[in-house]
Amino acid sequence: MLPAGLHWIERWLPGFTQRAQDLGAVLSGTATSITAFDGRLQAATHDDRHVLLMASRPFLEARIRERVTALPNVRVVRARAAGLVVREDEVRGVRHADGVVEADFVVDAMGRSSRLAEWLGDAGLEKPRLERLRNPINYATALFERPTPAADLDVAAAIAVYAQGLGATGLSVASLNAIEDDQWLVLVMGYGQERPGRTLAEFRAACSELPGVFAQAASGAPTRDIATYHQGESRRRDFTGLRHFPARLVGVGDSVASFNPAYGQGMSSAALQASCLSAYLTSGPDLSVPAEGFFDLQQVVVDAAWSVSTGGDTERLEAAAGIEPPEEVRRQRQVLRQLLEAGLVDPFVARALNDISYMLRHPAAMADPALLERAAAATSATPH
Ligand SMILES: Cc1cc2nc3c(=O)[nH]c(=O)nc-3n(C[C@H](O)[C@H](O)[C@H](O)COP(=O)(O)OP(=O)(O)OC[C@H]3O[C@@H](n4cnc5c(N)ncnc54)[C@H](O)[C@@H]3O)c2cc1C
């Protein structure tokens, strides 16, 4: 989990990080995390805010669920939601196979497969606009035994990113995280026809061409079969400016926007959207009208995450299809490449880039003149 998400989870569930660590999750700061672009390490930085909480998804979900369900005003209804109860353009409940849950306010958190748009259409209401970016990705994830205790690790987290065609054995992104039960979680990812590491031998071969810590981690005994995952597109739904949308209804998380998982933004984006919902609800809004105040806040978060994750993906797709981008986009990409290059030697630039990829700062911060000057100075001093 990226720092932005962890910040909000810790704020709502104080002591969450410590409890997760007590149960085996690993917190990695700048001293034990490495980032590499095309095989070259990013400059070492120091920032107390740049911490990653690392654990498997079932582990994290279970820890959050136990805290939330312990709240006195939380009641769990186990059922598959099947539709909305809409009365006079207000959502007043959710239908399921065995009945109805009446509600003053409904939040769709049904993830990427949410059918909210269809339900709205069925009720004769306006559907949010759907934006899709086709970017087929192939993931392989393996878990290995990790003999070293978390406290003694030199490296607990690593990410290696490669430009098209430069990655080992057809991979574009690889990451490694020390997680609970003394395990390494290692993933390799490729775009389009790149299908890295389905078998253990292929997986280890890919790791052997990455920074040394990958091969070291992958040499341990596997604790589970390699899992593969394919995703065809990033998508998001735009709820702003709808003319015939009901009151007392919002969506959050993957149901609204689901990105390429390689950027690790999903949970943090969901947590930031939840913080927007908290700000909206505590502002004492008029619930009898559509929650436009919330949708406007949410769009800032979703736009930021979308621009980070789809920016790089679009560039790869266009390069593969031989498409020339417009001049403005070409210049933006040139600036980003210069920032990444400068981040290899200049800790100030590296920290600013990590602020953005960890969702602590808006990507618009990349246009900060002080940062650009620094990057220009760092790259002009770097021999090519
Ligand atoms: C391979 C992979 C790796 C990832 N890695 C990371 C990472 O490192 N860091 C990160 O931050 N994010 C990561 N993500 C993204 C992250 O998993 C999602 O962004 C996050 O889970 C979204 O949370 P959510 O609650 O919105 O949706 P979900 O986690 O999808 O939860 C939706 C829930 O709603 C339930 N549901 C659906 N329909 C109904 C219904 N009709 N009735 C009742 N319940 C229903 C589903 O069963 C599910 O439990 C990754 C995703 C993938 C696929």
PDB file of C-alpha atoms and ligand atoms in Angstrom, residues 1-2 57 61 79-82 109-113 119 139 229 231 252-255 261 264-268 270, ligand 1:
ATOM      1  CA  MET A   1       0.000   0.000   0.000  1.00  0.00           C
ATOM      2  CA  LEU A   2       1.353   3.379  -1.053  1.00  0.00           C
ATOM      3  CA  ARG A  57      -4.216  -8.551  -0.167  1.00  0.00           C
ATOM      4  CA  GLU A  61      -8.409  -6.900   3.823  1.00  0.00           C
ATOM      5  CA  ALA A  79     -26.005 -10.931   0.125  1.00  0.00           C
ATOM      6  CA  ARG A  80     -25.421 -10.187  -3.539  1.00  0.00           C
ATOM      7  CA  ALA A  81     -26.780  -6.730  -4.286  1.00  0.00           C
ATOM      8  CA  ALA A  82     -29.107  -6.911  -7.302  1.00  0.00           C
ATOM      9  CA  ALA A 109     -18.038  -0.199  -3.670  1.00  0.00           C
ATOM     10  CA  MET A 110     -18.627  -3.265  -5.891  1.00  0.00           C
ATOM     11  CA  GLY A 111     -15.273  -2.976  -7.612  1.00  0.00           C
ATOM     12  CA  ARG A 112     -14.384  -3.296 -11.278  1.00  0.00           C
ATOM     13  CA  SER A 113     -17.380  -5.535 -12.048  1.00  0.00           C
ATOM     14  CA  TRP A 119     -28.992  -0.535 -12.698  1.00  0.00           C
ATOM     15  CA  TYR A 139       0.989 -10.438 -14.658  1.00  0.00           C
ATOM     16  CA  TYR A 229      -3.568 -12.381 -14.254  1.00  0.00           C
ATOM     17  CA  GLN A 231      -6.307  -7.230 -17.652  1.00  0.00           C
ATOM     18  CA  VAL A 252     -15.932   4.765  -4.840  1.00  0.00           C
ATOM     19  CA  GLY A 253     -12.841   2.713  -5.607  1.00  0.00           C
ATOM     20  CA  ASP A 254     -12.540   0.375  -8.581  1.00  0.00           C
ATOM     21  CA  SER A 255     -16.240   0.696  -9.397  1.00  0.00           C
ATOM     22  CA  PRO A 261      -2.228  -2.536 -11.185  1.00  0.00           C
ATOM     23  CA  GLY A 264      -0.022   0.135  -7.142  1.00  0.00           C
ATOM     24  CA  GLN A 265      -2.522   3.002  -6.919  1.00  0.00           C
ATOM     25  CA  GLY A 266      -5.840   1.177  -6.507  1.00  0.00           C
ATOM     26  CA  MET A 267      -6.145   1.033  -2.714  1.00  0.00           C
ATOM     27  CA  SER A 268      -4.712   4.515  -2.230  1.00  0.00           C
ATOM     28  CA  ALA A 270      -9.955   4.284  -3.041  1.00  0.00           C
TER      29      ALA A 270
HETATM   30  C1  LIG B   1      -3.146  -8.216  -9.801  1.00  0.00           C
HETATM   31  C2  LIG B   1      -3.493  -6.956  -9.041  1.00  0.00           C
HETATM   32  C3  LIG B   1      -2.533  -6.341  -8.236  1.00  0.00           C
HETATM   33  C4  LIG B   1      -2.845  -5.187  -7.529  1.00  0.00           C
HETATM   34  N1  LIG B   1      -1.889  -4.606  -6.736  1.00  0.00           N
HETATM   35  C5  LIG B   1      -2.199  -3.497  -6.036  1.00  0.00           C
HETATM   36  C6  LIG B   1      -1.232  -2.886  -5.165  1.00  0.00           C
HETATM   37  O1  LIG B   1      -0.096  -3.335  -5.038  1.00  0.00           O
HETATM   38  N2  LIG B   1      -1.604  -1.774  -4.467  1.00  0.00           N
HETATM   39  C7  LIG B   1      -2.848  -1.230  -4.600  1.00  0.00           C
HETATM   40  O2  LIG B   1      -3.141  -0.212  -3.945  1.00  0.00           O
HETATM   41  N3  LIG B   1      -3.782  -1.773  -5.405  1.00  0.00           N
HETATM   42  C8  LIG B   1      -3.491  -2.883  -6.122  1.00  0.00           C
HETATM   43  N4  LIG B   1      -4.431  -3.449  -6.941  1.00  0.00           N
HETATM   44  C9  LIG B   1      -5.725  -2.774  -7.094  1.00  0.00           C
HETATM   45  C10 LIG B   1      -6.628  -3.060  -5.890  1.00  0.00           C
HETATM   46  O3  LIG B   1      -6.759  -4.444  -5.723  1.00  0.00           O
HETATM   47  C11 LIG B   1      -7.990  -2.415  -6.133  1.00  0.00           C
HETATM   48  O4  LIG B   1      -7.834  -1.074  -6.533  1.00  0.00           O
HETATM   49  C12 LIG B   1      -8.833  -2.450  -4.875  1.00  0.00           C
HETATM   50  O5  LIG B   1      -9.053  -3.783  -4.466  1.00  0.00           O
HETATM   51  C13 LIG B   1     -10.184  -1.767  -5.139  1.00  0.00           C
HETATM   52  O6  LIG B   1     -10.977  -1.892  -3.993  1.00  0.00           O
HETATM   53  P1  LIG B   1     -12.561  -1.851  -4.110  1.00  0.00           P
HETATM   54  O7  LIG B   1     -13.052  -2.027  -2.718  1.00  0.00           O
HETATM   55  O8  LIG B   1     -12.982  -0.643  -4.865  1.00  0.00           O
HETATM   56  O9  LIG B   1     -12.968  -3.090  -5.011  1.00  0.00           O
HETATM   57  P2  LIG B   1     -12.724  -4.640  -4.747  1.00  0.00           P
HETATM   58  O10 LIG B   1     -11.527  -4.877  -3.922  1.00  0.00           O
HETATM   59  O11 LIG B   1     -12.814  -5.289  -6.095  1.00  0.00           O
HETATM   60  O12 LIG B   1     -13.981  -5.068  -3.862  1.00  0.00           O
HETATM   61  C14 LIG B   1     -15.294  -5.127  -4.398  1.00  0.00           C
HETATM   62  C15 LIG B   1     -16.089  -6.088  -3.558  1.00  0.00           C
HETATM   63  O13 LIG B   1     -17.478  -5.986  -3.910  1.00  0.00           O
HETATM   64  C16 LIG B   1     -17.998  -7.299  -4.010  1.00  0.00           C
HETATM   65  N5  LIG B   1     -19.158  -7.252  -4.911  1.00  0.00           N
HETATM   66  C17 LIG B   1     -19.174  -7.074  -6.264  1.00  0.00           C
HETATM   67  N6  LIG B   1     -20.433  -7.099  -6.719  1.00  0.00           N
HETATM   68  C18 LIG B   1     -21.242  -7.290  -5.648  1.00  0.00           C
HETATM   69  C19 LIG B   1     -22.649  -7.403  -5.480  1.00  0.00           C
HETATM   70  N7  LIG B   1     -23.480  -7.322  -6.531  1.00  0.00           N
HETATM   71  N8  LIG B   1     -23.131  -7.591  -4.235  1.00  0.00           N
HETATM   72  C20 LIG B   1     -22.299  -7.670  -3.156  1.00  0.00           C
HETATM   73  N9  LIG B   1     -20.947  -7.571  -3.246  1.00  0.00           N
HETATM   74  C21 LIG B   1     -20.433  -7.390  -4.482  1.00  0.00           C
HETATM   75  C22 LIG B   1     -16.833  -8.117  -4.570  1.00  0.00           C
HETATM   76  O14 LIG B   1     -17.033  -9.486  -4.293  1.00  0.00           O
HETATM   77  C23 LIG B   1     -15.672  -7.535  -3.778  1.00  0.00           C
HETATM   78  O15 LIG B   1     -15.517  -8.159  -2.542  1.00  0.00           O
HETATM   79  C24 LIG B   1      -4.141  -4.610  -7.648  1.00  0.00           C
HETATM   80  C25 LIG B   1      -5.101  -5.227  -8.453  1.00  0.00           C
HETATM   81  C26 LIG B   1      -4.788  -6.390  -9.147  1.00  0.00           C
HETATM   82  C27 LIG B   1      -5.853  -7.019 -10.008  1.00  0.00           C
END
